């Protein structure tokens, strides 16, 4: 990794509090690489050789069994992935591929475990990262268990619209197949759910969606800080 890239990496939440000495040692064998879209980065069942940190782009985590494949999560910068497998020196439970052209930091797993043992600030940052991930998983599980598919979709559209400026118009950030899988739906069920939301002011034109009656949509969706993953 070029020395000019080190300050950008050091500023990332996972590394910013660790000592300079530990950081320099951790980065000796790390590298920052750009990957094209639709490239498989890791396979389910492989040994966790690297910690991945998504700096730019988008990555899909997915799993497959019995002829089915489902999206488990979509990552946006700046996020780590496969951190738990790295710390446990275990295999990957999910596969990962890029959705868009992505810039990713790869840090050797053995070096991460050594830094975890030796640098208390880094260890605290890792614990905080894992705790945040755990809370996200709990919220996603509640979302699936406690809401209908239409309610899940309504909340996701409200979230995307807010992230994109809150002007009543949003662009789906990835293809509908991925969105459907994230919400525990088939693409066909997603299409039906979008039609169901039309009386609530949801107008669909390709990947562009207009929310013309946000109050009605929120009444249906019932957003909750205890469920929605964008809340702390």
mmCIF file of C-alpha atoms in Angstrom:
data_model
loop_
_atom_site.group_PDB
_atom_site.id
_atom_site.type_symbol
_atom_site.label_atom_id
_atom_site.label_comp_id
_atom_site.label_asym_id
_atom_site.label_seq_id
_atom_site.Cartn_x
_atom_site.Cartn_y
_atom_site.Cartn_z
ATOM 1 C CA UNK A 1 0.000 0.000 0.000
ATOM 2 C CA UNK A 2 1.306 3.443 -0.933
ATOM 3 C CA UNK A 3 2.356 5.697 1.932
ATOM 4 C CA UNK A 4 0.017 8.390 0.594
ATOM 5 C CA UNK A 5 -2.938 6.080 1.292
ATOM 6 C CA UNK A 6 -2.091 5.464 4.944
ATOM 7 C CA UNK A 7 -3.703 8.643 6.388
ATOM 8 C CA UNK A 8 -7.014 7.772 4.689
ATOM 9 C CA UNK A 9 -6.935 4.283 6.178
ATOM 10 C CA UNK A 10 -5.855 5.503 9.636
ATOM 11 C CA UNK A 11 -8.874 7.824 9.678
ATOM 12 C CA UNK A 12 -11.265 4.866 9.431
ATOM 13 C CA UNK A 13 -13.144 4.162 12.650
ATOM 14 C CA UNK A 14 -11.592 0.750 13.195
ATOM 15 C CA UNK A 15 -8.025 2.082 13.111
ATOM 16 C CA UNK A 16 -8.118 5.710 14.218
ATOM 17 C CA UNK A 17 -7.577 5.074 17.956
ATOM 18 C CA UNK A 18 -4.850 2.434 17.712
ATOM 19 C CA UNK A 19 -1.240 3.440 18.307
ATOM 20 C CA UNK A 20 0.868 4.557 15.366
ATOM 21 C CA UNK A 21 3.309 1.725 15.977
ATOM 22 C CA UNK A 22 0.570 -0.921 15.946
ATOM 23 C CA UNK A 23 -1.039 0.640 12.897
ATOM 24 C CA UNK A 24 2.197 0.714 10.922
ATOM 25 C CA UNK A 25 2.875 -2.922 11.788
ATOM 26 C CA UNK A 26 -0.676 -3.905 10.819
ATOM 27 C CA UNK A 27 -0.405 -2.146 7.465
ATOM 28 C CA UNK A 28 2.923 -3.698 6.447
ATOM 29 C CA UNK A 29 1.276 -6.595 4.601
ATOM 30 C CA UNK A 30 -2.083 -4.900 3.902
ATOM 31 C CA UNK A 31 -3.082 -3.575 0.522
ATOM 32 C CA UNK A 32 -5.756 -1.295 -0.869
ATOM 33 C CA UNK A 33 -7.123 -2.608 -4.145
ATOM 34 C CA UNK A 34 -9.799 -1.615 -6.654
ATOM 35 C CA UNK A 35 -12.101 -4.388 -7.875
ATOM 36 C CA UNK A 36 -14.532 -4.292 -10.818
ATOM 37 C CA UNK A 37 -18.276 -4.812 -10.391
ATOM 38 C CA UNK A 38 -19.695 -8.349 -10.172
ATOM 39 C CA UNK A 39 -16.467 -9.925 -8.941
ATOM 40 C CA UNK A 40 -16.605 -12.671 -6.301
ATOM 41 C CA UNK A 41 -14.277 -11.759 -3.454
ATOM 42 C CA UNK A 42 -14.732 -14.725 -1.124
ATOM 43 C CA UNK A 43 -16.567 -18.053 -1.118
ATOM 44 C CA UNK A 44 -18.625 -19.564 1.678
ATOM 45 C CA UNK A 45 -16.548 -22.144 3.528
ATOM 46 C CA UNK A 46 -13.157 -20.643 2.647
ATOM 47 C CA UNK A 47 -10.660 -19.944 5.414
ATOM 48 C CA UNK A 48 -10.739 -16.336 6.633
ATOM 49 C CA UNK A 49 -7.352 -15.169 5.372
ATOM 50 C CA UNK A 50 -8.097 -11.435 5.292
ATOM 51 C CA UNK A 51 -10.159 -8.770 6.988
ATOM 52 C CA UNK A 52 -11.961 -6.728 4.325
ATOM 53 C CA UNK A 53 -12.724 -3.031 4.724
ATOM 54 C CA UNK A 54 -14.962 -1.484 2.078
ATOM 55 C CA UNK A 55 -13.677 2.035 1.410
ATOM 56 C CA UNK A 56 -15.566 2.836 -1.812
ATOM 57 C CA UNK A 57 -18.299 1.053 -3.790
ATOM 58 C CA UNK A 58 -20.780 -1.636 -2.705
ATOM 59 C CA UNK A 59 -20.525 -5.304 -1.739
ATOM 60 C CA UNK A 60 -23.222 -7.987 -1.514
ATOM 61 C CA UNK A 61 -22.937 -10.699 1.136
ATOM 62 C CA UNK A 62 -24.887 -13.791 0.140
ATOM 63 C CA UNK A 63 -25.357 -17.470 0.954
ATOM 64 C CA UNK A 64 -26.580 -20.508 -0.954
ATOM 65 C CA UNK A 65 -28.061 -23.900 -0.024
ATOM 66 C CA UNK A 66 -30.285 -26.502 -1.661
ATOM 67 C CA UNK A 67 -30.256 -24.708 -4.971
ATOM 68 C CA UNK A 68 -31.289 -21.373 -3.480
ATOM 69 C CA UNK A 69 -29.238 -18.199 -3.164
ATOM 70 C CA UNK A 70 -30.179 -15.280 -0.924
ATOM 71 C CA UNK A 71 -28.706 -11.853 -0.234
ATOM 72 C CA UNK A 72 -27.783 -11.532 3.441
ATOM 73 C CA UNK A 73 -26.609 -7.905 3.441
ATOM 74 C CA UNK A 74 -25.484 -5.087 1.196
ATOM 75 C CA UNK A 75 -22.516 -3.096 2.469
ATOM 76 C CA UNK A 76 -21.728 0.563 1.843
ATOM 77 C CA UNK A 77 -18.586 2.495 2.808
ATOM 78 C CA UNK A 78 -17.078 2.480 5.274
ATOM 79 C CA UNK A 79 -17.776 -1.039 6.545
ATOM 80 C CA UNK A 80 -15.779 -4.089 7.519
ATOM 81 C CA UNK A 81 -16.871 -7.567 6.649
ATOM 82 C CA UNK A 82 -15.994 -11.062 7.825
ATOM 83 C CA UNK A 83 -14.568 -9.607 11.049
ATOM 84 C CA UNK A 84 -15.957 -12.361 13.319
ATOM 85 C CA UNK A 85 -14.476 -15.131 11.159
ATOM 86 C CA UNK A 86 -11.104 -13.364 11.200
ATOM 87 C CA UNK A 87 -11.037 -13.103 14.998
ATOM 88 C CA UNK A 88 -12.090 -16.734 15.467
ATOM 89 C CA UNK A 89 -9.740 -17.991 12.746
ATOM 90 C CA UNK A 90 -12.787 -19.693 11.249
ATOM 91 C CA UNK A 91 -14.272 -20.184 7.794
ATOM 92 C CA UNK A 92 -16.480 -17.655 6.025
ATOM 93 C CA UNK A 93 -20.193 -18.288 6.616
ATOM 94 C CA UNK A 94 -21.130 -16.103 3.646
ATOM 95 C CA UNK A 95 -19.772 -15.329 0.212
ATOM 96 C CA UNK A 96 -19.149 -11.795 -1.030
ATOM 97 C CA UNK A 97 -19.115 -10.077 -4.412
ATOM 98 C CA UNK A 98 -18.901 -6.514 -5.587
ATOM 99 C CA UNK A 99 -22.061 -4.814 -6.834
ATOM 100 C CA UNK A 100 -20.223 -1.785 -8.157
ATOM 101 C CA UNK A 101 -16.591 -0.891 -8.766
ATOM 102 C CA UNK A 102 -15.179 -1.024 -5.251
ATOM 103 C CA UNK A 103 -12.051 -0.030 -3.379
ATOM 104 C CA UNK A 104 -11.292 -2.476 -0.588
ATOM 105 C CA UNK A 105 -8.592 -2.720 2.054
ATOM 106 C CA UNK A 106 -7.371 -6.267 2.715
ATOM 107 C CA UNK A 107 -5.560 -6.893 5.997
ATOM 108 C CA UNK A 108 -4.040 -10.338 6.747
ATOM 109 C CA UNK A 109 -6.145 -12.110 9.362
ATOM 110 C CA UNK A 110 -3.173 -13.227 11.448
ATOM 111 C CA UNK A 111 -1.984 -9.620 11.735
ATOM 112 C CA UNK A 112 -5.454 -8.502 12.844
ATOM 113 C CA UNK A 113 -5.501 -11.127 15.603
ATOM 114 C CA UNK A 114 -2.035 -10.115 16.783
ATOM 115 C CA UNK A 115 -2.972 -6.421 16.882
ATOM 116 C CA UNK A 116 -6.147 -7.330 18.773
ATOM 117 C CA UNK A 117 -4.015 -8.991 21.451
ATOM 118 C CA UNK A 118 -1.415 -6.227 21.667
ATOM 119 C CA UNK A 119 -3.294 -2.937 21.166
ATOM 120 C CA UNK A 120 -6.081 -2.225 23.665
ATOM 121 C CA UNK A 121 -7.539 0.674 21.668
ATOM 122 C CA UNK A 122 -7.791 -1.496 18.562
ATOM 123 C CA UNK A 123 -9.416 -4.268 20.597
ATOM 124 C CA UNK A 124 -12.026 -1.816 21.919
ATOM 125 C CA UNK A 125 -12.730 -0.593 18.380
ATOM 126 C CA UNK A 126 -13.244 -4.181 17.217
ATOM 127 C CA UNK A 127 -15.598 -4.943 20.113
ATOM 128 C CA UNK A 128 -17.583 -1.807 19.290
ATOM 129 C CA UNK A 129 -17.745 -2.830 15.615
ATOM 130 C CA UNK A 130 -18.966 -6.322 16.499
ATOM 131 C CA UNK A 131 -21.545 -4.923 18.918
ATOM 132 C CA UNK A 132 -22.878 -2.617 16.216
ATOM 133 C CA UNK A 133 -23.096 -5.556 13.803
ATOM 134 C CA UNK A 134 -24.913 -7.667 16.377
ATOM 135 C CA UNK A 135 -27.493 -4.945 17.000
ATOM 136 C CA UNK A 136 -27.987 -4.639 13.251
ATOM 137 C CA UNK A 137 -28.634 -8.371 12.961
ATOM 138 C CA UNK A 138 -31.175 -8.240 15.807
ATOM 139 C CA UNK A 139 -33.014 -5.361 14.142
ATOM 140 C CA UNK A 140 -33.083 -7.154 10.796
ATOM 141 C CA UNK A 141 -34.409 -10.292 12.505
ATOM 142 C CA UNK A 142 -37.148 -8.267 14.187
ATOM 143 C CA UNK A 143 -37.948 -6.629 10.862
ATOM 144 C CA UNK A 144 -38.499 -10.029 9.239
ATOM 145 C CA UNK A 145 -40.394 -11.527 12.194
ATOM 146 C CA UNK A 146 -42.634 -8.630 13.213
ATOM 147 C CA UNK A 147 -43.603 -7.012 9.903
ATOM 148 C CA UNK A 148 -45.428 -8.118 6.798
ATOM 149 C CA UNK A 149 -43.587 -7.989 3.481
ATOM 150 C CA UNK A 150 -45.485 -4.820 2.517
ATOM 151 C CA UNK A 151 -44.542 -3.150 5.810
ATOM 152 C CA UNK A 152 -40.886 -4.117 5.332
ATOM 153 C CA UNK A 153 -40.863 -2.639 1.854
ATOM 154 C CA UNK A 154 -42.597 0.555 2.994
ATOM 155 C CA UNK A 155 -40.018 1.109 5.718
ATOM 156 C CA UNK A 156 -37.139 0.436 3.337
ATOM 157 C CA UNK A 157 -38.478 2.990 0.825
ATOM 158 C CA UNK A 158 -38.847 5.584 3.600
ATOM 159 C CA UNK A 159 -35.269 4.917 4.646
ATOM 160 C CA UNK A 160 -33.876 5.215 1.099
ATOM 161 C CA UNK A 161 -35.813 8.428 0.471
ATOM 162 C CA UNK A 162 -34.417 9.983 3.658
ATOM 163 C CA UNK A 163 -30.861 8.909 2.775
ATOM 164 C CA UNK A 164 -31.219 10.490 -0.666
ATOM 165 C CA UNK A 165 -32.231 13.905 0.590
ATOM 166 C CA UNK A 166 -35.859 13.545 1.673
ATOM 167 C CA UNK A 167 -37.325 15.179 -1.431
ATOM 168 C CA UNK A 168 -39.995 12.603 -2.161
ATOM 169 C CA UNK A 169 -38.040 10.839 -4.904
ATOM 170 C CA UNK A 170 -35.601 7.953 -4.587
ATOM 171 C CA UNK A 171 -33.532 5.701 -6.798
ATOM 172 C CA UNK A 172 -33.282 2.074 -5.803
ATOM 173 C CA UNK A 173 -29.590 1.668 -4.913
ATOM 174 C CA UNK A 174 -29.347 -1.804 -6.479
ATOM 175 C CA UNK A 175 -31.377 -4.134 -8.641
ATOM 176 C CA UNK A 176 -34.805 -5.307 -7.502
ATOM 177 C CA UNK A 177 -33.618 -8.914 -7.199
ATOM 178 C CA UNK A 178 -31.245 -7.887 -4.412
ATOM 179 C CA UNK A 179 -33.827 -5.692 -2.700
ATOM 180 C CA UNK A 180 -36.363 -8.518 -2.727
ATOM 181 C CA UNK A 181 -33.885 -10.968 -1.222
ATOM 182 C CA UNK A 182 -32.868 -8.484 1.489
ATOM 183 C CA UNK A 183 -36.501 -8.131 2.488
ATOM 184 C CA UNK A 184 -37.152 -11.883 2.526
ATOM 185 C CA UNK A 185 -39.269 -11.763 -0.631
ATOM 186 C CA UNK A 186 -39.236 -13.165 -4.138
ATOM 187 C CA UNK A 187 -38.984 -10.707 -7.058
ATOM 188 C CA UNK A 188 -42.618 -11.523 -7.879
ATOM 189 C CA UNK A 189 -43.710 -10.719 -4.316
ATOM 190 C CA UNK A 190 -41.761 -7.472 -4.473
ATOM 191 C CA UNK A 191 -43.628 -6.430 -7.621
ATOM 192 C CA UNK A 192 -46.965 -7.217 -5.965
ATOM 193 C CA UNK A 193 -45.966 -5.319 -2.814
ATOM 194 C CA UNK A 194 -45.050 -2.244 -4.872
ATOM 195 C CA UNK A 195 -48.498 -2.358 -6.491
ATOM 196 C CA UNK A 196 -50.063 -2.723 -3.039
ATOM 197 C CA UNK A 197 -48.334 0.496 -1.966
ATOM 198 C CA UNK A 198 -49.766 2.554 -4.847
ATOM 199 C CA UNK A 199 -52.793 3.744 -2.776
ATOM 200 C CA UNK A 200 -50.257 5.015 -0.216
ATOM 201 C CA UNK A 201 -48.667 7.348 -2.740
ATOM 202 C CA UNK A 202 -45.876 5.076 -4.027
ATOM 203 C CA UNK A 203 -45.403 5.584 -7.781
ATOM 204 C CA UNK A 204 -42.882 3.356 -9.554
ATOM 205 C CA UNK A 205 -41.089 4.069 -12.824
ATOM 206 C CA UNK A 206 -38.277 1.565 -13.335
ATOM 207 C CA UNK A 207 -35.759 2.133 -10.536
ATOM 208 C CA UNK A 208 -37.184 5.581 -9.730
ATOM 209 C CA UNK A 209 -39.831 5.749 -7.011
ATOM 210 C CA UNK A 210 -41.875 8.764 -5.957
ATOM 211 C CA UNK A 211 -43.442 9.013 -2.519
ATOM 212 C CA UNK A 212 -46.368 11.382 -3.018
ATOM 213 C CA UNK A 213 -48.073 10.792 0.341
ATOM 214 C CA UNK A 214 -45.369 10.226 2.930
ATOM 215 C CA UNK A 215 -47.790 10.575 5.852
ATOM 216 C CA UNK A 216 -49.982 7.746 4.567
ATOM 217 C CA UNK A 217 -46.930 5.589 3.920
ATOM 218 C CA UNK A 218 -45.546 6.198 7.412
ATOM 219 C CA UNK A 219 -48.939 5.352 8.921
ATOM 220 C CA UNK A 220 -48.733 1.980 7.192
ATOM 221 C CA UNK A 221 -45.023 1.399 7.839
ATOM 222 C CA UNK A 222 -44.850 2.507 11.489
ATOM 223 C CA UNK A 223 -41.075 3.196 11.518
ATOM 224 C CA UNK A 224 -39.406 2.169 14.785
ATOM 225 C CA UNK A 225 -35.999 2.961 16.256
ATOM 226 C CA UNK A 226 -36.093 -0.505 17.835
ATOM 227 C CA UNK A 227 -36.382 -2.246 14.467
ATOM 228 C CA UNK A 228 -35.021 -0.134 11.649
ATOM 229 C CA UNK A 229 -31.362 -0.773 10.993
ATOM 230 C CA UNK A 230 -30.404 2.842 10.345
ATOM 231 C CA UNK A 231 -31.203 3.718 13.967
ATOM 232 C CA UNK A 232 -28.511 3.271 16.634
#
